[in-house]
């Protein structure tokens, strides 16, 4: 089969479109999926670069997000059949620890993720466990279905499970345009939240306002915390979604009202931001961290998308062979929504 594989960590020149062996069924619970689409995530870039915590055994086929059609099933697979259209939950655990036994693989201390510790979805075929396959909600394309697991599941866990977002609450989403932040905006709007988005790009703010965001703040020209106070009758927001960290983390803390919740799932701008702990306890703030969620939460996401006829926002679709261009677009931050690779074959 054809796949995008890296043999060395490094730049986009390491993404090789090449012939690789077809995956085979290994255990009775295995499924082979013929992929139609694979979404690109920032973690794919970190694996390609080989940053700390993301170094992979090489060669490795990248990609955690995918959707396609079941091509073969192991003898123990009961709930799927050849021809089913599925999207994939990307996480595996050790199968024996307390977390894995309670179907919370995201808490496992020996996690494995598609495209990191096992071969991923930038390929024509992938082998996964049947329990990691979920039927695609009606009305979604393969490209849209491939965009769900990492971004929408992360946003769902942060806003719905952790922060327990309620109708009428105010949510500040920083850096609109990313996969998780656009998913967070769609979820917040569906709940009936009062949404404020930020960007350093006027076009992205306009796109978010067209989707239904109440206010847009251009962080290049406006001071975040005073602007948020002005928009919230001096209270500050109930929830901040911060996926970047770095020096600007302190502004996220400052934008929260008393009893506010900050949710985080990324640190692309820096992993050790300054924090005034007094503000956290004086203002009764809560900080929630997340990296993905459970299979059960993914079921919740899929039910939500189907029942509300919500479609994941797709920025741009590239042929699989052009994965390097897709990575470049993500790194340059030009996107609004998910960047997806289309797999022929
Ligand atoms: Zn485990």
Short mmCIF file of C-alpha atoms and ligand atoms in Angstrom, two decimals:
data_model
loop_
_atom_site.label_atom_id
_atom_site.label_comp_id
_atom_site.label_asym_id
_atom_site.label_seq_id
_atom_site.Cartn_x
_atom_site.Cartn_y
_atom_site.Cartn_z
CA UNK A 1 0.00 0.00 0.00
CA UNK A 2 0.93 3.67 -0.30
CA UNK A 3 1.61 5.64 2.87
CA UNK A 4 3.33 8.73 4.21
CA UNK A 5 6.15 7.45 6.41
CA UNK A 6 9.10 9.02 8.21
CA UNK A 7 12.47 7.27 8.47
CA UNK A 8 14.11 10.13 10.40
CA UNK A 9 12.79 12.94 12.59
CA UNK A 10 12.97 16.41 11.08
CA UNK A 11 11.34 18.80 8.63
CA UNK A 12 8.64 18.19 6.04
CA UNK A 13 11.27 16.71 3.70
CA UNK A 14 11.13 13.63 5.96
CA UNK A 15 7.55 12.87 4.88
CA UNK A 16 8.05 10.12 2.29
CA UNK A 17 5.17 9.01 0.09
CA UNK A 18 6.17 5.41 -0.50
CA UNK A 19 5.17 1.80 -0.85
CA UNK A 20 4.87 0.00 2.51
CA UNK A 21 3.71 -3.49 3.52
CA UNK A 22 -0.06 -3.95 3.94
CA UNK A 23 -1.07 -4.39 7.60
CA UNK A 24 -2.35 -7.88 8.50
CA UNK A 25 -4.88 -9.07 11.09
CA UNK A 26 -2.94 -10.10 14.21
CA UNK A 27 -5.54 -10.79 16.88
CA UNK A 28 -9.23 -11.81 16.83
CA UNK A 29 -10.28 -8.25 17.76
CA UNK A 30 -8.35 -6.64 14.91
CA UNK A 31 -9.92 -4.76 12.02
CA UNK A 32 -8.29 -3.54 8.82
CA UNK A 33 -9.73 -0.21 7.65
CA UNK A 34 -9.30 1.06 4.09
CA UNK A 35 -8.83 4.75 4.79
CA UNK A 36 -10.55 7.49 2.80
CA UNK A 37 -9.34 10.46 4.81
CA UNK A 38 -6.87 11.36 7.57
CA UNK A 39 -6.94 14.63 9.50
CA UNK A 40 -3.70 16.44 10.33
CA UNK A 41 -3.00 17.33 13.96
CA UNK A 42 -0.30 19.41 15.59
CA UNK A 43 0.88 16.25 17.38
CA UNK A 44 1.70 14.75 13.94
CA UNK A 45 4.15 17.59 13.45
CA UNK A 46 5.66 17.00 16.88
CA UNK A 47 6.12 13.31 16.06
CA UNK A 48 7.73 14.21 12.72
CA UNK A 49 10.07 16.62 14.49
CA UNK A 50 10.77 14.11 17.27
CA UNK A 51 10.27 16.53 20.14
CA UNK A 52 10.57 15.24 23.70
CA UNK A 53 7.77 12.84 24.52
CA UNK A 54 6.87 12.37 20.86
CA UNK A 55 9.90 10.45 19.57
CA UNK A 56 8.76 7.37 17.76
CA UNK A 57 10.34 4.08 16.70
CA UNK A 58 11.19 4.51 13.02
CA UNK A 59 10.12 4.08 10.33
CA UNK A 60 6.64 5.21 11.31
CA UNK A 61 3.46 6.00 9.37
CA UNK A 62 2.06 9.23 10.85
CA UNK A 63 -1.55 10.12 11.60
CA UNK A 64 -3.90 9.73 14.58
CA UNK A 65 -7.19 10.70 12.94
CA UNK A 66 -8.80 8.69 10.18
CA UNK A 67 -12.02 7.52 8.56
CA UNK A 68 -12.68 4.83 6.00
CA UNK A 69 -14.37 1.52 5.28
CA UNK A 70 -13.84 -1.78 7.10
CA UNK A 71 -11.88 -4.05 4.75
CA UNK A 72 -11.32 -7.12 6.96
CA UNK A 73 -12.30 -8.25 10.46
CA UNK A 74 -10.77 -10.75 12.90
CA UNK A 75 -12.64 -13.84 14.09
CA UNK A 76 -13.71 -12.22 17.37
CA UNK A 77 -15.28 -9.10 15.87
CA UNK A 78 -19.04 -9.14 16.32
CA UNK A 79 -20.28 -5.56 15.92
CA UNK A 80 -18.57 -4.58 12.67
CA UNK A 81 -18.64 -6.03 9.19
CA UNK A 82 -16.75 -5.49 5.98
CA UNK A 83 -18.07 -2.38 4.26
CA UNK A 84 -19.01 -0.43 7.42
CA UNK A 85 -18.00 3.23 7.29
CA UNK A 86 -16.05 4.08 10.44
CA UNK A 87 -13.96 6.76 12.11
CA UNK A 88 -11.24 5.90 14.59
CA UNK A 89 -10.54 6.47 18.27
CA UNK A 90 -6.75 6.85 18.24
CA UNK A 91 -5.72 5.78 21.73
CA UNK A 92 -4.71 2.39 23.11
CA UNK A 93 -3.65 1.43 26.60
CA UNK A 94 -1.76 -1.41 28.23
CA UNK A 95 -5.14 -3.26 28.63
CA UNK A 96 -4.35 -4.36 32.21
CA UNK A 97 -4.10 -1.25 34.45
CA UNK A 98 -7.06 0.21 36.39
CA UNK A 99 -7.59 2.85 33.68
CA UNK A 100 -7.73 0.39 30.81
CA UNK A 101 -9.99 -1.98 32.74
CA UNK A 102 -12.45 0.89 33.23
CA UNK A 103 -12.30 1.95 29.53
CA UNK A 104 -10.32 5.11 30.29
CA UNK A 105 -7.29 4.47 28.08
CA UNK A 106 -6.47 8.19 28.15
CA UNK A 107 -5.42 7.74 31.82
CA UNK A 108 -3.14 4.74 31.09
CA UNK A 109 0.49 5.31 32.04
CA UNK A 110 1.65 3.37 28.96
CA UNK A 111 -0.54 4.95 26.29
CA UNK A 112 -0.14 4.17 22.65
CA UNK A 113 -1.55 6.37 19.93
CA UNK A 114 -2.04 5.77 16.24
CA UNK A 115 0.75 7.46 14.33
CA UNK A 116 2.99 7.64 17.40
CA UNK A 117 3.69 4.23 18.95
CA UNK A 118 1.84 2.32 16.21
CA UNK A 119 1.46 2.97 12.48
CA UNK A 120 -1.16 5.58 11.76
CA UNK A 121 -3.64 6.89 9.25
CA UNK A 122 -1.57 8.64 6.56
CA UNK A 123 -2.01 5.42 4.58
CA UNK A 124 -4.35 3.39 2.41
CA UNK A 125 -4.84 0.79 5.15
CA UNK A 126 -4.51 0.71 8.94
CA UNK A 127 -4.89 -2.04 11.53
CA UNK A 128 -6.90 -1.08 14.62
CA UNK A 129 -8.76 -2.80 17.44
CA UNK A 130 -12.48 -3.19 16.70
CA UNK A 131 -13.26 -1.25 19.89
CA UNK A 132 -11.50 1.79 18.36
CA UNK A 133 -13.89 1.86 15.37
CA UNK A 134 -17.07 3.95 15.50
CA UNK A 135 -19.76 4.11 12.84
CA UNK A 136 -19.77 7.48 11.09
CA UNK A 137 -22.83 9.62 11.89
CA UNK A 138 -25.32 10.01 9.04
CA UNK A 139 -24.64 12.92 6.72
CA UNK A 140 -20.91 13.27 7.38
CA UNK A 141 -18.30 12.86 4.64
CA UNK A 142 -15.16 10.81 5.26
CA UNK A 143 -13.18 14.07 5.44
CA UNK A 144 -15.51 15.42 8.13
CA UNK A 145 -15.52 12.11 10.02
CA UNK A 146 -11.71 11.99 10.01
CA UNK A 147 -11.66 15.41 11.68
CA UNK A 148 -13.66 14.36 14.74
CA UNK A 149 -11.62 12.25 17.15
CA UNK A 150 -8.69 14.38 18.26
CA UNK A 151 -10.12 17.90 17.98
CA UNK A 152 -13.79 17.40 18.82
CA UNK A 153 -13.16 14.81 21.51
CA UNK A 154 -10.57 17.08 23.19
CA UNK A 155 -12.95 20.05 23.05
CA UNK A 156 -15.83 17.92 24.34
CA UNK A 157 -13.86 16.61 27.29
CA UNK A 158 -12.65 20.07 28.27
CA UNK A 159 -15.93 21.97 27.91
CA UNK A 160 -18.57 19.36 28.66
CA UNK A 161 -16.93 16.83 30.99
CA UNK A 162 -14.39 18.98 32.85
CA UNK A 163 -15.77 22.52 32.83
CA UNK A 164 -19.42 21.38 32.77
CA UNK A 165 -20.42 24.22 30.45
CA UNK A 166 -24.00 25.40 30.97
CA UNK A 167 -26.35 27.45 28.78
CA UNK A 168 -25.87 31.17 29.23
CA UNK A 169 -22.32 30.94 30.56
CA UNK A 170 -19.57 32.99 28.93
CA UNK A 171 -16.70 31.25 27.15
CA UNK A 172 -13.51 32.91 25.91
CA UNK A 173 -11.83 30.86 23.16
CA UNK A 174 -8.31 32.05 22.41
CA UNK A 175 -6.67 31.52 19.04
CA UNK A 176 -9.77 30.71 17.01
CA UNK A 177 -9.07 28.80 13.81
CA UNK A 178 -7.29 25.78 15.28
CA UNK A 179 -8.97 22.37 15.18
CA UNK A 180 -9.73 22.28 18.91
CA UNK A 181 -10.74 25.94 19.16
CA UNK A 182 -13.17 25.79 16.23
CA UNK A 183 -14.64 22.59 17.72
CA UNK A 184 -14.92 24.39 21.08
CA UNK A 185 -16.76 27.28 19.40
CA UNK A 186 -19.27 24.93 17.76
CA UNK A 187 -19.88 23.09 21.05
CA UNK A 188 -20.23 26.33 23.04
CA UNK A 189 -22.69 27.77 20.51
CA UNK A 190 -24.75 24.57 20.55
CA UNK A 191 -25.08 24.78 24.33
CA UNK A 192 -26.22 28.40 24.13
CA UNK A 193 -23.10 29.92 25.64
CA UNK A 194 -22.06 33.56 25.24
CA UNK A 195 -18.87 33.22 23.16
CA UNK A 196 -15.91 35.55 22.80
CA UNK A 197 -13.10 34.53 20.44
CA UNK A 198 -9.62 35.94 19.95
CA UNK A 199 -7.14 35.81 17.07
CA UNK A 200 -4.28 37.80 15.66
CA UNK A 201 -5.93 37.71 12.25
CA UNK A 202 -8.97 39.77 11.21
CA UNK A 203 -10.20 37.19 8.69
CA UNK A 204 -10.33 34.45 11.32
CA UNK A 205 -12.33 36.73 13.63
CA UNK A 206 -14.77 37.45 10.79
CA UNK A 207 -15.19 33.74 10.09
CA UNK A 208 -15.89 33.05 13.77
CA UNK A 209 -18.43 35.87 13.97
CA UNK A 210 -20.17 34.47 10.88
CA UNK A 211 -20.41 31.10 12.67
CA UNK A 212 -22.15 32.78 15.60
CA UNK A 213 -19.46 34.00 18.00
CA UNK A 214 -20.76 37.02 19.91
CA UNK A 215 -17.54 39.06 20.05
CA UNK A 216 -14.10 38.95 18.46
CA UNK A 217 -10.95 40.41 20.02
CA UNK A 218 -7.88 41.06 17.91
CA UNK A 219 -5.01 40.35 20.31
CA UNK A 220 -2.58 42.37 18.18
CA UNK A 221 -4.38 45.62 18.93
CA UNK A 222 -6.58 45.04 21.97
CA UNK A 223 -5.66 44.33 25.58
CA UNK A 224 -7.40 41.04 26.39
CA UNK A 225 -8.35 41.22 30.08
CA UNK A 226 -9.81 44.79 30.08
CA UNK A 227 -11.63 44.03 26.84
CA UNK A 228 -13.16 40.89 28.33
CA UNK A 229 -14.20 42.80 31.48
CA UNK A 230 -15.83 45.41 29.25
CA UNK A 231 -17.77 42.71 27.36
CA UNK A 232 -18.90 40.88 30.51
CA UNK A 233 -20.14 43.77 32.64
CA UNK A 234 -16.82 43.73 34.56
CA UNK A 235 -17.29 40.12 35.74
CA UNK A 236 -14.83 38.23 33.54
CA UNK A 237 -15.75 35.03 31.73
CA UNK A 238 -16.85 31.72 33.22
CA UNK A 239 -14.52 29.60 31.05
CA UNK A 240 -11.34 30.21 29.06
CA UNK A 241 -10.12 27.74 26.42
CA UNK A 242 -6.34 28.18 26.17
CA UNK A 243 -4.57 25.77 23.79
CA UNK A 244 -1.29 27.71 23.50
CA UNK A 245 0.10 28.42 27.00
CA UNK A 246 3.28 30.49 27.00
CA UNK A 247 3.63 34.05 28.25
CA UNK A 248 0.01 34.84 27.35
CA UNK A 249 -1.32 32.25 29.81
CA UNK A 250 -1.38 34.97 32.46
CA UNK A 251 -3.90 36.87 30.31
CA UNK A 252 -6.17 33.82 30.27
CA UNK A 253 -6.09 33.70 34.06
CA UNK A 254 -6.76 37.46 34.23
CA UNK A 255 -9.80 37.16 31.94
CA UNK A 256 -11.59 34.72 34.26
CA UNK A 257 -14.29 35.84 36.63
CA UNK A 258 -14.58 34.54 40.18
CA UNK A 259 -15.16 30.79 40.21
CA UNK A 260 -14.01 30.61 36.59
CA UNK A 261 -12.56 27.54 34.88
CA UNK A 262 -9.57 27.41 32.58
CA UNK A 263 -9.23 24.41 30.27
CA UNK A 264 -5.99 23.56 28.47
CA UNK A 265 -4.80 20.88 26.06
CA UNK A 266 -1.72 22.42 24.42
CA UNK A 267 1.43 24.43 25.07
CA UNK A 268 2.71 25.34 21.63
CA UNK A 269 3.73 28.83 22.86
CA UNK A 270 5.53 27.52 25.97
CA UNK A 271 5.04 24.86 28.64
CA UNK A 272 6.07 26.83 31.71
CA UNK A 273 3.95 29.97 31.77
CA UNK A 274 4.01 32.42 34.69
CA UNK A 275 1.09 31.97 37.08
CA UNK A 276 0.11 34.09 40.08
CA UNK A 277 -1.19 31.40 42.43
CA UNK A 278 -2.85 34.02 44.63
CA UNK A 279 -5.21 34.89 41.81
CA UNK A 280 -6.16 31.22 41.52
CA UNK A 281 -7.13 30.80 45.17
CA UNK A 282 -8.44 34.33 45.79
CA UNK A 283 -10.75 34.04 42.81
CA UNK A 284 -11.64 30.36 43.35
CA UNK A 285 -10.41 29.40 39.88
CA UNK A 286 -10.19 25.85 38.53
CA UNK A 287 -7.71 24.59 35.93
CA UNK A 288 -8.48 21.45 33.91
CA UNK A 289 -5.97 19.67 31.70
CA UNK A 290 -6.85 17.23 28.98
CA UNK A 291 -5.25 15.22 26.22
CA UNK A 292 -8.07 13.47 24.40
CA UNK A 293 -10.93 11.71 26.22
CA UNK A 294 -12.50 8.29 26.56
CA UNK A 295 -14.28 6.09 24.04
CA UNK A 296 -17.49 6.80 25.90
CA UNK A 297 -16.97 10.52 25.44
CA UNK A 298 -16.35 9.95 21.72
CA UNK A 299 -19.78 8.27 21.60
CA UNK A 300 -21.14 11.45 23.17
CA UNK A 301 -19.44 13.58 20.52
CA UNK A 302 -20.80 11.42 17.67
CA UNK A 303 -24.32 11.49 19.13
CA UNK A 304 -24.07 15.26 19.50
CA UNK A 305 -22.93 15.75 15.90
CA UNK A 306 -25.72 13.53 14.58
CA UNK A 307 -28.53 14.91 16.74
CA UNK A 308 -27.63 18.55 16.06
CA UNK A 309 -26.63 18.01 12.39
CA UNK A 310 -23.32 19.71 13.22
CA UNK A 311 -20.53 19.18 10.72
CA UNK A 312 -16.84 19.51 11.62
CA UNK A 313 -15.28 22.56 9.98
CA UNK A 314 -12.83 21.60 7.25
CA UNK A 315 -10.20 24.15 6.25
CA UNK A 316 -8.60 22.45 3.27
CA UNK A 317 -8.23 18.97 1.79
CA UNK A 318 -4.95 17.80 0.25
CA UNK A 319 -4.13 14.54 -1.54
CA UNK A 320 -2.23 12.14 0.75
CA UNK A 321 0.90 12.61 -1.36
CA UNK A 322 0.89 16.33 -0.47
CA UNK A 323 1.14 15.80 3.29
CA UNK A 324 4.15 18.14 3.38
CA UNK A 325 2.00 21.04 2.14
CA UNK A 326 -0.64 20.18 4.72
CA UNK A 327 1.97 20.24 7.51
CA UNK A 328 3.30 23.57 6.26
CA UNK A 329 -0.16 25.11 6.27
CA UNK A 330 -0.76 23.96 9.86
CA UNK A 331 2.62 25.26 11.07
CA UNK A 332 2.07 28.64 9.39
CA UNK A 333 -1.28 28.98 11.20
CA UNK A 334 -3.18 29.93 8.05
CA UNK A 335 -6.00 27.48 8.65
CA UNK A 336 -9.54 27.81 10.01
CA UNK A 337 -10.74 24.35 11.00
CA UNK A 338 -9.22 20.98 10.22
CA UNK A 339 -6.70 20.23 7.50
CA UNK A 340 -7.44 16.82 5.98
CA UNK A 341 -5.61 14.40 3.70
CA UNK A 342 -7.68 12.53 1.12
CA UNK A 343 -6.65 8.95 0.50
CA UNK A 344 -7.32 7.40 -2.91
CA UNK A 345 -7.36 3.71 -3.47
ZN1 LIG B 1 -3.36 0.77 30.90
#
